[in-house]
XYZ file of C-alpha atoms in Angstrom:
451
model
C -26.533 -48.904 -127.336
C -28.647 -48.035 -124.595
C -28.240 -51.844 -122.923
C -24.117 -51.415 -123.256
C -24.552 -48.383 -121.333
C -26.428 -49.911 -118.733
C -23.848 -52.894 -118.565
C -20.902 -50.365 -118.180
C -22.913 -48.551 -115.306
C -23.784 -51.427 -113.650
C -20.049 -52.822 -113.786
C -18.899 -49.159 -112.642
C -21.310 -49.826 -109.466
C -19.861 -53.077 -108.517
C -16.333 -51.600 -109.003
C -17.154 -48.892 -106.219
C -19.272 -51.356 -103.995
C -16.008 -53.356 -103.983
C -13.774 -50.795 -103.332
C -16.130 -49.442 -100.560
C -16.304 -52.836 -98.888
C -12.411 -53.296 -99.197
C -11.727 -49.830 -97.637
C -14.360 -50.837 -94.713
C -12.961 -54.389 -94.574
C -9.342 -52.725 -93.704
C -10.989 -49.964 -91.114
C -12.713 -53.039 -89.364
C -9.252 -54.662 -89.255
C -7.251 -51.912 -87.894
C -10.222 -51.424 -84.947
C -10.265 -55.082 -84.305
C -6.422 -55.010 -83.411
C -6.743 -51.637 -82.041
C -9.265 -53.472 -79.317
C -7.119 -56.466 -79.086
C -4.207 -54.537 -78.136
C -6.069 -52.581 -75.634
C -7.721 -55.885 -74.302
C -11.126 -54.797 -75.229
C -14.095 -56.106 -77.559
C -14.542 -54.330 -80.418
C -17.798 -52.276 -80.329
C -17.858 -52.014 -84.207
C -19.160 -55.411 -85.751
C -17.744 -54.639 -88.761
C -18.605 -53.519 -92.497
C -21.944 -54.410 -93.336
C -22.381 -57.700 -95.673
C -22.405 -56.926 -99.663
C -23.192 -59.251 -102.510
C -19.554 -60.130 -102.431
C -19.848 -62.262 -99.731
C -22.256 -64.355 -101.524
C -20.209 -64.303 -104.446
C -17.714 -67.491 -103.765
C -21.011 -69.798 -103.697
C -20.685 -69.684 -107.623
C -18.124 -72.229 -106.883
C -21.056 -75.020 -106.751
C -21.360 -74.532 -110.558
C -17.706 -75.667 -111.236
C -18.742 -79.176 -112.058
C -21.005 -78.056 -114.691
C -18.503 -75.904 -116.284
C -16.030 -78.933 -116.136
C -18.640 -81.166 -117.939
C -18.929 -78.329 -120.727
C -14.713 -78.371 -120.927
C -14.474 -82.076 -121.198
C -17.252 -82.215 -123.709
C -19.344 -84.545 -121.582
C -22.573 -82.411 -122.079
C -24.624 -82.324 -125.019
C -25.679 -79.245 -126.745
C -22.925 -77.328 -125.376
C -23.528 -74.061 -126.489
C -27.070 -74.264 -124.662
C -25.433 -75.332 -121.594
C -22.604 -72.629 -121.611
C -25.171 -69.984 -122.300
C -27.664 -71.052 -119.555
C -24.400 -71.067 -117.427
C -23.544 -67.708 -118.363
C -27.060 -66.004 -118.090
C -27.687 -67.790 -114.464
C -24.208 -66.414 -113.186
C -24.967 -63.192 -114.530
C -28.389 -63.032 -113.103
C -27.104 -64.717 -109.651
C -24.590 -61.606 -109.510
C -27.527 -59.302 -110.036
C -29.943 -60.533 -107.517
C -27.379 -61.157 -104.606
C -26.107 -57.322 -105.174
C -29.709 -55.964 -105.216
C -30.696 -57.832 -102.181
C -28.551 -55.818 -99.841
C -30.168 -52.649 -100.720
C -33.612 -52.381 -99.152
C -35.152 -50.233 -102.044
C -34.093 -52.817 -104.715
C -34.652 -55.938 -102.950
C -38.440 -55.892 -103.479
C -38.147 -54.077 -107.137
C -40.161 -55.612 -109.554
C -36.841 -55.977 -111.990
C -35.262 -58.057 -108.689
C -38.108 -60.281 -108.363
C -38.448 -60.855 -112.034
C -34.650 -62.001 -112.482
C -35.211 -64.270 -109.649
C -37.999 -66.055 -111.602
C -36.095 -66.203 -114.950
C -33.115 -67.867 -112.896
C -35.966 -70.129 -111.658
C -36.951 -71.190 -115.083
C -32.987 -71.377 -116.272
C -32.431 -73.609 -113.182
C -35.372 -75.964 -113.648
C -34.593 -75.852 -117.572
C -30.757 -76.669 -117.182
C -31.548 -79.434 -114.399
C -34.138 -81.265 -116.689
C -32.033 -81.363 -119.569
C -28.937 -82.441 -117.848
C -29.067 -83.538 -114.486
C -25.992 -84.539 -112.423
C -23.870 -81.672 -111.333
C -26.345 -79.303 -112.978
C -28.659 -79.906 -110.288
C -26.851 -78.014 -108.017
C -27.866 -74.749 -109.160
C -31.192 -75.329 -107.203
C -28.902 -74.581 -103.495
C -27.641 -71.518 -105.559
C -31.106 -70.501 -106.459
C -32.087 -70.893 -102.982
C -29.347 -68.619 -101.895
C -30.468 -66.041 -103.916
C -34.130 -66.443 -102.946
C -33.184 -66.192 -99.106
C -31.058 -63.180 -99.996
C -34.184 -61.478 -101.284
C -37.073 -63.011 -99.610
C -36.787 -62.169 -95.707
C -40.433 -61.458 -94.814
C -43.337 -63.730 -93.430
C -43.537 -65.178 -96.908
C -39.972 -66.879 -96.489
C -41.746 -70.254 -95.111
C -44.088 -70.638 -98.259
C -41.496 -69.674 -100.628
C -38.686 -71.881 -99.145
C -40.726 -74.895 -98.937
C -42.395 -74.229 -102.792
C -38.696 -73.740 -104.146
C -37.899 -77.076 -101.782
C -40.599 -79.212 -103.342
C -39.592 -77.991 -106.656
C -35.925 -79.333 -106.127
C -37.179 -82.297 -105.193
C -39.528 -83.198 -107.852
C -37.118 -82.221 -110.666
C -34.286 -84.215 -108.889
C -36.378 -87.181 -108.426
C -37.173 -86.985 -112.418
C -33.333 -87.090 -113.068
C -31.595 -88.791 -110.274
C -33.776 -90.547 -108.009
C -32.921 -90.898 -104.270
C -30.074 -88.444 -104.630
C -33.082 -85.590 -104.777
C -33.152 -86.207 -100.739
C -29.299 -84.222 -100.784
C -30.611 -81.475 -103.617
C -34.236 -80.634 -101.635
C -32.054 -80.478 -98.411
C -29.330 -78.395 -99.738
C -31.716 -76.044 -101.257
C -33.995 -76.065 -98.058
C -30.683 -75.403 -95.844
C -29.420 -72.532 -98.297
C -32.696 -70.503 -98.233
C -33.510 -70.235 -94.809
C -30.024 -70.108 -93.156
C -29.301 -67.165 -95.763
C -32.512 -65.545 -95.174
C -32.010 -65.961 -91.315
C -28.523 -64.916 -91.347
C -29.177 -61.896 -93.627
C -32.243 -60.823 -91.311
C -30.135 -60.996 -88.184
C -27.534 -58.836 -89.246
C -29.518 -56.104 -90.639
C -31.873 -56.114 -87.615
C -28.637 -55.995 -85.309
C -27.521 -52.689 -87.275
C -30.979 -51.235 -87.500
C -30.963 -51.564 -83.572
C -27.213 -50.187 -83.410
C -27.946 -47.337 -85.444
C -31.460 -46.566 -83.171
C -29.324 -46.612 -80.477
C -26.882 -44.101 -81.345
C -29.397 -41.831 -82.752
C -31.066 -42.113 -79.322
C -28.042 -41.382 -77.511
C -27.249 -38.194 -79.896
C -30.539 -36.837 -79.319
C -30.586 -37.707 -75.600
C -27.325 -35.613 -75.285
C -28.401 -32.611 -77.117
C -31.656 -32.882 -75.092
C -29.512 -32.874 -71.834
C -27.264 -30.304 -73.327
C -30.012 -27.823 -73.942
C -31.567 -28.014 -70.597
C -28.288 -27.792 -68.983
C -27.747 -24.773 -70.742
C -31.232 -23.414 -69.880
C -30.624 -24.220 -66.410
C -27.159 -22.349 -66.305
C -28.932 -19.269 -67.987
C -31.300 -19.221 -65.361
C -29.119 -19.519 -62.702
C -26.674 -17.155 -63.801
C -28.347 -14.518 -66.038
C -29.966 -12.799 -63.387
C -27.385 -13.267 -60.838
C -24.258 -11.866 -63.197
C -26.825 -9.216 -64.271
C -26.817 -7.796 -60.701
C -23.261 -8.110 -60.315
C -22.443 -6.001 -63.165
C -24.742 -3.353 -62.460
C -23.436 -3.486 -58.594
C -19.713 -3.134 -60.169
C -20.462 -0.134 -62.271
C -22.146 1.475 -59.134
C -19.042 0.738 -56.531
C -16.888 2.114 -59.688
C -18.598 5.557 -59.656
C -19.248 5.714 -55.960
C -15.520 4.832 -55.090
C -13.746 8.585 -55.958
C -16.438 10.188 -53.508
C -17.882 7.734 -51.245
C -15.594 5.023 -50.328
C -18.051 3.724 -47.442
C -21.131 3.368 -49.903
C -18.543 1.364 -52.811
C -17.533 -1.112 -50.049
C -21.197 -1.690 -49.268
C -21.707 -2.462 -52.582
C -18.778 -4.495 -53.377
C -20.117 -6.425 -50.081
C -23.512 -7.055 -51.774
C -21.180 -8.107 -54.969
C -19.630 -10.554 -52.703
C -22.946 -11.825 -51.220
C -24.668 -12.089 -54.739
C -21.420 -14.351 -56.087
C -21.660 -16.628 -52.899
C -25.245 -17.349 -53.566
C -24.611 -17.982 -57.095
C -21.768 -20.478 -56.296
C -24.105 -22.327 -54.142
C -26.831 -22.543 -56.870
C -24.290 -23.764 -59.486
C -23.225 -26.419 -57.177
C -26.749 -27.369 -56.327
C -27.642 -27.717 -60.014
C -24.535 -29.835 -60.822
C -25.205 -32.002 -58.075
C -26.515 -35.031 -60.002
C -23.529 -34.421 -62.537
C -21.176 -34.954 -59.637
C -23.135 -37.803 -57.984
C -22.812 -39.980 -61.374
C -24.341 -43.190 -62.009
C -23.241 -47.049 -61.380
C -21.195 -46.500 -64.544
C -19.244 -43.552 -63.048
C -18.660 -45.116 -59.997
C -17.680 -48.519 -61.551
C -14.669 -46.107 -63.656
C -13.846 -44.504 -60.232
C -13.207 -48.032 -58.500
C -10.987 -48.987 -61.240
C -9.039 -45.963 -60.927
C -8.783 -46.669 -57.228
C -7.932 -50.519 -57.364
C -5.272 -49.565 -60.033
C -3.383 -47.224 -57.539
C -3.412 -49.817 -54.894
C -1.753 -52.056 -57.305
C -4.951 -54.083 -57.199
C -5.833 -55.930 -60.444
C -9.492 -54.681 -61.374
C -11.705 -56.956 -63.332
C -15.540 -55.503 -63.890
C -18.411 -57.684 -65.233
C -21.751 -55.907 -66.183
C -24.700 -56.861 -67.853
C -28.607 -56.662 -67.771
C -31.035 -54.380 -68.385
C -30.628 -50.397 -67.302
C -31.639 -49.354 -64.024
C -33.782 -46.538 -62.434
C -31.392 -43.690 -61.017
C -32.571 -44.615 -57.618
C -30.735 -47.845 -57.924
C -27.957 -46.811 -59.590
C -27.318 -44.331 -56.901
C -27.793 -47.171 -53.985
C -25.420 -49.608 -56.060
C -22.906 -46.953 -56.741
C -22.603 -46.390 -52.850
C -21.983 -50.101 -52.515
C -19.075 -50.354 -54.888
C -17.729 -47.367 -53.561
C -17.892 -48.549 -49.582
C -16.605 -52.170 -50.674
C -13.902 -51.131 -52.919
C -12.789 -48.550 -50.003
C -12.626 -51.409 -47.974
C -10.800 -53.816 -50.354
C -8.373 -50.725 -51.103
C -7.742 -50.373 -47.251
C -7.799 -53.423 -45.671
C -7.570 -56.640 -47.821
C -4.265 -56.776 -48.770
C -5.451 -58.537 -52.094
C -3.979 -58.677 -55.445
C -7.297 -59.033 -57.584
C -10.582 -57.241 -56.987
C -13.612 -58.672 -59.384
C -17.106 -56.443 -59.510
C -19.674 -58.235 -61.193
C -23.080 -56.875 -61.726
C -26.162 -59.069 -63.610
C -29.293 -59.512 -63.668
C -31.130 -62.598 -62.193
C -35.137 -63.105 -62.909
C -36.665 -59.871 -61.099
C -33.542 -58.655 -58.917
C -29.933 -57.366 -59.899
C -27.181 -58.342 -58.227
C -23.782 -56.756 -57.362
C -20.709 -58.723 -56.246
C -17.459 -56.907 -55.082
C -15.051 -60.041 -54.344
C -11.172 -59.794 -53.464
C -8.721 -62.338 -53.023
C -6.680 -60.917 -49.940
C -5.792 -62.455 -46.744
C -7.567 -59.952 -44.465
C -11.342 -60.207 -43.555
C -12.388 -56.933 -44.723
C -13.086 -55.772 -41.182
C -10.065 -53.481 -41.079
C -6.991 -52.899 -38.478
C -8.920 -52.093 -35.321
C -12.389 -52.293 -34.024
C -13.090 -48.550 -34.679
C -12.186 -49.387 -38.076
C -14.745 -52.212 -38.664
C -16.576 -52.374 -41.934
C -18.558 -55.613 -41.580
C -21.662 -55.895 -39.700
C -20.482 -58.706 -37.709
C -18.145 -56.336 -35.679
C -20.833 -55.425 -33.428
C -22.060 -52.210 -32.707
C -19.069 -50.355 -34.587
C -20.434 -48.172 -37.184
C -17.647 -49.025 -39.846
C -16.030 -46.602 -42.352
C -18.660 -44.044 -43.403
C -18.957 -42.295 -46.771
C -20.698 -38.929 -46.487
C -22.686 -41.223 -43.229
C -23.072 -44.512 -45.006
C -21.163 -47.597 -44.076
C -21.855 -51.089 -45.042
C -24.341 -50.859 -41.834
C -26.142 -47.759 -43.175
C -25.931 -49.117 -46.587
C -27.803 -52.447 -45.517
C -30.523 -50.166 -43.923
C -30.826 -48.288 -47.056
C -30.975 -51.303 -48.961
C -33.769 -52.807 -46.766
C -35.571 -49.776 -47.217
C -35.556 -50.049 -51.088
C -36.832 -53.862 -50.914
C -33.119 -55.227 -51.421
C -30.334 -57.129 -49.172
C -26.589 -56.503 -48.155
C -24.303 -59.495 -47.284
C -20.965 -59.224 -46.825
C -18.610 -61.685 -45.273
C -15.180 -64.177 -45.968
C -15.476 -66.115 -49.011
C -15.222 -69.835 -48.885
C -12.429 -69.308 -51.448
C -10.694 -67.033 -49.574
C -10.867 -63.051 -49.434
C -14.011 -61.329 -48.683
C -17.077 -60.633 -50.507
C -19.797 -58.308 -50.523
C -22.908 -59.067 -52.186
C -26.094 -56.620 -52.734
C -29.527 -57.299 -54.363
C -32.012 -54.900 -55.556
C -35.406 -55.520 -57.011
C -35.643 -54.724 -60.968
C -37.848 -51.720 -61.773
C -39.021 -50.663 -64.929
C -36.835 -47.783 -66.647
C -37.257 -45.828 -69.499
C -34.980 -46.561 -72.552
C -34.304 -42.191 -72.850
C -33.736 -41.630 -69.392
C -31.554 -44.733 -69.316
C -29.595 -43.327 -72.326
C -29.231 -39.615 -70.960
C -27.954 -41.562 -67.416
C -25.353 -43.556 -69.386
C -24.551 -40.731 -71.747
C -24.069 -38.209 -68.649
C -21.711 -40.723 -66.963
C -19.590 -41.148 -70.366
C -19.162 -37.149 -70.155
C -18.167 -37.196 -66.766
C -15.418 -39.953 -66.816
C -12.524 -37.816 -67.656
C -12.824 -35.990 -64.630
C -14.427 -38.791 -62.322
C -11.435 -41.108 -63.293
C -8.815 -38.692 -61.704
C -10.531 -38.063 -58.983
C -11.623 -41.372 -58.140
C -8.213 -42.553 -56.802
C -9.021 -40.310 -53.776
C -12.762 -40.227 -53.235
C -13.334 -43.984 -51.967
C -10.848 -43.541 -49.351
C -12.654 -40.274 -47.585
C -14.106 -41.318 -44.335
């Protein structure tokens, strides 16, 4: 009776897997609807594939089943038993193929070999629609064999299918052989790619989580080093001032003055410690640009692609975004602004283009932003205008161009050479920018307007 318990456990496991798959699909569909409602692209690629995704292909055996019911098959009991065993093994193999540990197990490979023997026996014995079990065998083989030996196994299975089909159906063997090869290779390619994408996504999330933990620990250590001694001094001097106040007010006032000086020094040190967080990255500046443009009734369109940048390049391009968006908000009278960031060969390019009737030069010569306005320095943000940005980009090996667009409006284009960047540092920068988005979005509507 042990085999009955095994079958019962297997059926229970399949029911559990089906319930989990349905729950994952429902969650995925809900996330898709929410993303479409917000006009975003869903980040979740959906639930991982399971054996249920390969079960519909069993319908390819309906022709053989129909022959059995219509009495067109000799020895129907043998054919029916072979059909039942093949389908059972197919379900067993495809469900195990989606679990790494079970996919390479001896029992899975043995079941695949038995499937091959049954397929050859049924195809040689009956021919016709029974030959379509070879493509089904190819699906199961592609789901199990995804390594470097896939090509050899796929070609061997195709040759076997072609030989059996030639013996039974002549030239119709071409279709069977092609279907077997295609089902084997395509199934393996799709499942391998899906698995690789999910592993990469999991690795990225793990890197981001570790980077956040590392940055949190670093920041907490910095704050402890900055404030630990300072707060201790403040507590000691406060206690001294409390004791001196009843009998020597002048000495107590001296202690309070020292407390004020220590507090101001601590405030300065804290500001210096969080400077990197306040400056933010290119992602932070893009979020602030969206906020500023939306507040000015200008439709923001942001497109970003390419590899991560070094912090220096992100800072430079962030200043370009800030300066260009300031000009759009103040002078363009535009209704739409496109900010595009992409990589071109060994350079990265940032383009800010609006559709306004203005030329981006401001309302007066003193207010000009374009380098074409002569000696005017232009709008400055902490000492940087378009002219200053041109010089800073040139120092970094880049360039900045600004002027009217042939299609109307005004366009600012910045280019910088691509530099190698450490993946962990890029994750830290991206995570830090995401952490500052909440406060940066509020300040973004007013910060770009400062001269």
